[in-house]
Coordinates of C-alpha atoms and ligand atoms in Angstrom, one line a residue:
M29 CA 0.0 0.0 0.0
D30 CA 1.2 3.5 -0.8
A31 CA 2.4 5.1 2.4
R32 CA 0.7 8.3 1.4
H33 CA -2.7 6.7 1.5
G34 CA -3.5 6.3 5.1
I35 CA -2.7 4.5 8.3
G36 CA -2.3 1.2 6.5
G37 CA 0.9 2.5 4.9
S38 CA 4.1 2.6 6.8
L39 CA 5.4 5.9 8.1
A40 CA 8.7 4.3 9.2
G41 CA 11.6 6.5 8.4
T42 CA 9.4 9.6 8.2
D43 CA 10.7 12.5 10.3
L44 CA 7.2 13.2 11.7
G45 CA 8.2 16.4 13.5
A46 CA 9.7 17.9 10.4
E47 CA 6.8 16.7 8.2
I48 CA 4.2 18.2 10.7
D49 CA 6.2 21.4 10.6
R50 CA 6.2 21.5 6.8
L51 CA 2.4 20.7 6.6
R52 CA 1.6 23.3 9.3
K53 CA 3.2 26.0 7.1
D54 CA 1.8 24.6 3.8
R55 CA -1.7 24.4 5.2
N56 CA -1.6 27.7 7.2
A57 CA -2.5 25.6 10.2
V58 CA -2.3 26.2 13.9
I59 CA -1.8 23.3 16.3
L60 CA -3.6 23.6 19.6
A61 CA -2.8 21.1 22.4
H62 CA -4.3 20.5 25.8
Y63 CA -2.0 19.9 28.8
Y64 CA -3.1 16.3 28.9
Q65 CA -1.6 15.5 25.6
K66 CA 1.6 13.4 25.2
P67 CA 4.8 15.5 25.7
E68 CA 5.8 15.3 22.0
L69 CA 2.5 16.8 21.0
Q70 CA 2.6 19.5 23.6
D71 CA 6.2 20.4 22.4
L72 CA 5.3 20.9 18.8
A73 CA 2.0 22.7 19.4
D74 CA 1.7 26.4 18.7
Y75 CA -0.3 26.8 21.9
V76 CA -0.7 24.6 24.9
G77 CA -3.5 25.5 27.3
D78 CA -6.6 24.7 29.3
S79 CA -10.0 24.4 27.9
L80 CA -10.8 28.1 28.2
E81 CA -7.5 29.3 26.8
L82 CA -7.7 26.9 23.8
S83 CA -11.3 28.1 23.1
R84 CA -10.1 31.6 23.0
K85 CA -7.2 30.7 20.7
A86 CA -9.6 28.9 18.4
A87 CA -11.9 31.9 18.3
D88 CA -9.1 34.3 17.5
T89 CA -6.8 32.5 15.1
D90 CA -6.1 33.7 11.6
A91 CA -5.0 30.2 10.5
E92 CA -7.1 28.4 7.9
V93 CA -6.8 25.0 9.6
I94 CA -7.0 24.2 13.4
A95 CA -5.4 20.9 14.2
F96 CA -6.8 20.1 17.7
C97 CA -4.7 17.8 19.9
G98 CA -7.3 17.2 22.6
V99 CA -10.7 15.5 22.7
R100 CA -13.7 15.8 20.5
F101 CA -15.7 18.3 22.5
M102 CA -12.7 20.7 22.4
A103 CA -12.4 20.4 18.6
E104 CA -16.1 20.8 18.3
T105 CA -15.9 24.0 20.4
A106 CA -13.2 25.3 18.0
K107 CA -15.5 24.6 15.1
I108 CA -18.5 26.3 16.8
L109 CA -16.4 29.4 17.4
S110 CA -14.5 29.4 14.1
P111 CA -17.0 27.9 11.5
D112 CA -15.0 29.0 8.5
K113 CA -11.9 27.1 9.5
I114 CA -11.1 23.5 8.8
V115 CA -10.9 21.8 12.2
V116 CA -9.2 18.4 12.3
L117 CA -8.9 16.0 15.3
P118 CA -6.2 13.4 15.0
D119 CA -8.4 10.7 16.3
M120 CA -12.2 11.1 16.1
D121 CA -12.7 8.5 18.9
A122 CA -11.1 10.8 21.4
G123 CA -14.3 11.3 23.4
C124 CA -14.8 12.0 27.1
S125 CA -16.6 10.1 29.9
L126 CA -18.4 13.3 31.0
E127 CA -19.8 13.8 27.5
D128 CA -20.8 10.1 27.3
S129 CA -22.7 10.4 30.7
C130 CA -25.0 13.1 29.3
P131 CA -27.0 12.0 26.2
P132 CA -28.8 15.1 24.8
D133 CA -32.3 13.5 24.9
K134 CA -32.0 12.7 28.7
F135 CA -30.5 16.2 29.3
R136 CA -33.4 17.8 27.4
A137 CA -35.9 15.8 29.6
F138 CA -34.1 16.9 32.7
R139 CA -34.3 20.5 31.7
E140 CA -38.0 20.2 30.8
A141 CA -38.6 18.7 34.3
H142 CA -37.1 21.9 35.8
P143 CA -38.5 24.8 33.7
D144 CA -37.6 27.4 36.3
H145 CA -33.9 26.4 36.3
I146 CA -31.2 27.7 34.0
A147 CA -28.6 25.2 32.7
L148 CA -25.0 26.1 33.6
T149 CA -23.0 23.4 31.7
Y150 CA -19.4 22.3 31.8
I151 CA -17.7 22.5 28.5
N152 CA -17.0 18.8 28.6
C153 CA -20.2 17.9 26.8
S154 CA -21.5 17.4 23.3
T155 CA -22.5 20.2 20.9
E156 CA -26.1 19.1 21.3
V157 CA -26.0 19.6 25.1
K158 CA -24.3 23.0 24.6
A159 CA -27.2 23.9 22.4
L160 CA -29.6 23.0 25.2
S161 CA -27.7 25.0 27.7
D162 CA -27.8 28.7 28.8
V163 CA -24.1 29.3 29.8
I164 CA -21.1 27.1 29.3
V165 CA -18.2 27.1 31.9
T166 CA -14.8 25.6 32.0
S167 CA -13.0 24.8 35.3
S168 CA -11.1 28.0 35.1
S169 CA -14.1 30.2 34.5
A170 CA -16.8 28.4 36.5
E171 CA -16.3 30.5 39.7
T172 CA -16.2 33.8 37.9
I173 CA -19.4 33.0 36.0
L174 CA -21.3 31.5 38.9
A175 CA -20.6 34.7 40.9
Q176 CA -22.5 36.7 38.3
I177 CA -25.7 34.6 38.6
P178 CA -28.1 35.8 41.3
K179 CA -28.3 33.5 44.4
D180 CA -32.0 33.0 44.1
Q181 CA -31.8 31.7 40.4
P182 CA -32.2 27.9 40.4
I183 CA -29.6 26.2 38.4
I184 CA -29.0 22.8 36.8
F185 CA -25.3 22.0 36.6
G186 CA -24.0 19.2 34.4
P187 CA -22.4 16.9 33.5
D188 CA -19.7 16.8 36.2
R189 CA -21.2 16.2 39.6
H190 CA -17.8 16.7 41.4
L191 CA -17.1 20.1 39.9
G192 CA -20.8 21.0 40.5
G193 CA -20.6 19.7 44.1
Y194 CA -17.4 21.6 44.7
L195 CA -19.0 24.9 43.5
N196 CA -22.1 24.2 45.6
R197 CA -20.0 23.7 48.8
K198 CA -17.7 26.7 48.1
F199 CA -20.4 29.2 47.2
G200 CA -23.3 27.8 49.3
R201 CA -25.4 27.1 46.2
E202 CA -27.8 24.3 45.7
M203 CA -27.4 23.6 42.0
L204 CA -29.1 20.4 40.8
L205 CA -26.3 18.1 39.7
W206 CA -26.2 15.8 36.7
P207 CA -24.6 12.5 37.9
G208 CA -21.6 12.4 35.5
V209 CA -17.9 11.9 36.5
C210 CA -14.5 12.0 34.8
I211 CA -13.2 8.4 34.9
V212 CA -9.7 9.8 35.2
H213 CA -10.1 12.0 38.2
E214 CA -12.5 9.5 39.8
A215 CA -9.7 7.0 39.9
F216 CA -7.5 8.7 42.5
S217 CA -7.3 6.9 45.8
E218 CA -7.5 8.7 49.1
R219 CA -5.7 6.0 50.9
E220 CA -2.8 6.1 48.4
L221 CA -2.8 9.9 48.4
L222 CA -2.5 10.0 52.2
K223 CA 0.4 7.5 52.0
L224 CA 2.1 9.7 49.5
M225 CA 1.5 12.8 51.7
A226 CA 3.1 11.0 54.7
Q227 CA 6.1 10.1 52.5
H228 CA 6.5 13.8 51.5
P229 CA 5.6 15.8 54.6
G230 CA 4.9 19.4 53.8
A231 CA 4.5 18.8 50.1
P232 CA 1.4 20.7 48.9
V233 CA -1.3 18.9 46.9
A234 CA -2.9 20.6 43.9
A235 CA -6.1 19.0 42.6
H236 CA -8.5 19.5 39.7
P237 CA -12.1 20.1 40.8
E238 CA -13.1 17.1 38.7
C239 CA -11.7 15.0 41.6
P240 CA -14.2 13.6 44.1
P241 CA -14.5 15.4 47.5
H242 CA -12.3 12.8 49.4
I243 CA -9.4 14.0 47.2
V244 CA -10.2 17.7 47.0
E245 CA -10.4 18.0 50.8
H246 CA -6.7 17.2 51.0
A247 CA -5.7 19.8 48.4
D248 CA -3.9 23.1 49.1
L249 CA -5.0 24.3 45.7
V250 CA -8.1 23.4 43.8
G251 CA -8.2 24.6 40.2
S252 CA -8.1 24.2 36.5
T253 CA -5.1 22.8 34.7
S254 CA -3.8 26.3 34.2
A255 CA -4.4 27.2 37.8
I256 CA -2.5 24.0 38.9
L257 CA 0.4 25.0 36.6
Q258 CA 0.4 28.5 37.9
F259 CA 0.6 27.1 41.5
A260 CA 3.5 24.9 40.4
R261 CA 5.4 27.9 39.3
T262 CA 4.9 29.8 42.6
F263 CA 4.7 27.3 45.5
E264 CA 7.4 27.3 48.1
G265 CA 9.1 24.0 48.7
D266 CA 10.6 21.5 46.4
T267 CA 7.9 18.8 45.9
L268 CA 4.4 19.1 44.7
I269 CA 1.7 16.3 44.6
V270 CA -0.4 16.7 41.5
A271 CA -4.0 15.3 41.4
T272 CA -4.9 15.6 37.8
E273 CA -4.0 13.9 34.5
P274 CA -0.3 13.4 34.8
H275 CA 0.8 14.6 31.3
I276 CA 0.5 18.2 32.7
I277 CA 3.7 17.4 34.7
H278 CA 5.6 17.7 31.5
Q279 CA 5.0 21.5 31.5
M280 CA 6.0 21.7 35.2
E281 CA 9.3 19.8 34.7
K282 CA 10.1 22.0 31.7
A283 CA 9.5 25.2 33.7
L284 CA 11.0 24.1 37.0
P285 CA 13.6 21.4 36.4
D286 CA 14.9 21.6 40.0
K287 CA 11.6 20.8 41.6
T288 CA 9.9 17.4 42.0
F289 CA 6.3 16.8 40.8
I290 CA 4.6 13.6 41.8
G291 CA 1.3 12.4 40.2
A292 CA -1.3 11.4 42.8
P293 CA -1.8 7.6 42.6
G294 CA -4.8 5.5 41.8
A295 CA -6.0 2.5 43.9
D296 CA -3.0 0.3 42.8
G297 CA -0.5 2.9 44.0
N298 CA 0.4 3.6 40.4
C299 CA -0.6 6.8 38.7
N300 CA -0.8 5.2 35.2
C301 CA -4.5 4.5 35.7
N302 CA -4.9 8.3 35.7
I303 CA -3.8 8.8 32.1
C304 CA -6.9 9.9 30.1
P305 CA -7.5 7.1 27.6
Y306 CA -9.2 9.5 25.2
M307 CA -6.5 12.1 25.2
A308 CA -4.0 9.3 24.7
L309 CA -5.5 8.3 21.3
N310 CA -3.8 11.3 19.6
T311 CA -0.3 10.5 18.4
M312 CA 2.3 12.1 16.2
E313 CA 1.4 9.8 13.3
K314 CA -2.3 10.6 13.5
L315 CA -1.5 14.4 13.7
Y316 CA 0.7 14.1 10.6
L317 CA -2.0 12.2 8.7
A318 CA -4.7 14.7 9.9
L319 CA -2.6 17.6 8.5
R320 CA -1.8 15.8 5.4
D321 CA -5.3 14.6 4.5
L322 CA -7.3 17.3 6.4
E323 CA -9.3 14.5 7.9
P324 CA -10.9 13.5 10.3
R325 CA -12.7 16.8 10.1
I326 CA -15.2 18.3 12.5
E327 CA -18.5 19.2 10.8
I328 CA -21.5 20.7 12.6
E329 CA -25.0 21.3 11.2
E330 CA -25.5 25.1 11.1
T331 CA -28.7 25.5 13.2
L332 CA -27.2 23.3 15.9
R333 CA -23.9 25.3 15.7
L334 CA -25.7 28.6 16.2
K335 CA -27.6 27.3 19.2
A336 CA -24.4 26.0 20.8
R337 CA -22.6 29.2 20.0
R338 CA -25.0 31.3 22.1
S339 CA -24.1 29.5 25.3
L340 CA -20.3 29.5 24.4
D341 CA -20.4 33.2 23.6
R342 CA -22.0 33.8 27.0
M343 CA -19.1 32.0 28.6
L344 CA -16.5 34.0 26.7
E345 CA -18.3 37.3 27.7
M346 CA -18.8 36.3 31.4
A347 CA -15.4 34.8 31.8
S348 CA -13.5 37.9 30.5
G349 CA -10.7 38.8 32.8
T350 CA -10.4 35.2 34.1
I351 CA -6.8 34.1 33.9
G352 CA -7.4 30.6 35.2
M353 CA -6.2 31.0 38.8
G354 CA -7.9 28.6 41.2
D355 CA -8.2 29.2 44.9
L356 CA -5.9 28.5 47.7
G357 CA -7.4 26.6 50.6
R358 CA -9.7 23.7 51.3
V359 CA -13.4 23.6 50.8
Ligands
13P413 P1 -9.2 22.3 32.1 O1 -8.0 22.2 31.3 O2 -10.1 23.3 31.6 O3 -8.9 22.4 33.5 O4 -10.0 20.9 31.9 C1 -9.6 19.7 32.3 C2 -10.2 18.5 31.5 O5 -10.5 17.5 32.0 C3 -10.3 18.6 30.1 O6 -10.9 17.5 29.7
SF4_414 FE1 -12.9 13.8 29.8 FE2 -11.7 13.2 32.1 FE3 -10.4 12.8 29.8 FE4 -10.9 15.3 30.6 S1 -9.6 13.8 31.6 S2 -11.2 14.5 28.6 S3 -12.9 15.1 31.6 S4 -12.3 11.7 30.5

């Protein structure tokens, strides 16, 4: 089979980094990567960021092609915000357990059962669910946006019950929670975390709010990936325990080579079970093919896109000024 015609052909001997670079220029493409991507993808991306930062980049870019190294809901967000661009995702199977937990028909029924509630929805959901929502949030913008919604306004929050529960506890809200979880953050073990904390007395813990309460309650910082990274740049001490997807540690080690960053463990004492299996589907080979073939491509039906765009635009307006800092202290 001709190596130029798909994954069945061999790419052995191809300098993928150089080829990706060539194609990026030929295609006038921008490569966006989330912090949970493999280090080699983070290193060749034009921008690495959290969900909010990558949404803003996608909305603002002059490039003709967006190659999104992340998961499908992120690439769909890029297409919703930049409909005239070609948006490619190296592996179309890169989904998300939170998205899977929230089928649009069930979400619609839940909304209809609570007509006086608005839907504040985590960006980790399908385009259809975004279209059924009032305001989208990311983990770095959720607090800023929630603070702008009157306390007596009833709210449905989905699909992440841990992020919603964290916000409820922190702000004294009573949002109705959709029962979804992130399988990656759900897998951290409190017992193993406590063991690790005992082995490294004084080492702070930074946790993503997708973690369950029994992990978050031990954290010195709870925040988005960009907030965790910001904390890593500023904490005093030499060791940080990181309770989120461990590929983010790549950025920490690059920025602070003299400090030690330890991924919080799962139940077997090994942090490998906390690698996001969806994010991990993207590879250098698939990115190369995506830029070469401009496939797999994100396409969204226009009426649906416009509905989803409303809730995303509200997020971008209400989040303005948010730089992704989380909060210090326990909730
Ligand atoms: P943030 O990068 O916005 O913190 O989101 C984390 C995440 O789980 C993305 O899937
Ligand atoms: Fe979804 Fe969790 Fe993976 Fe993020 S880490 S993409 S929330 S499964």
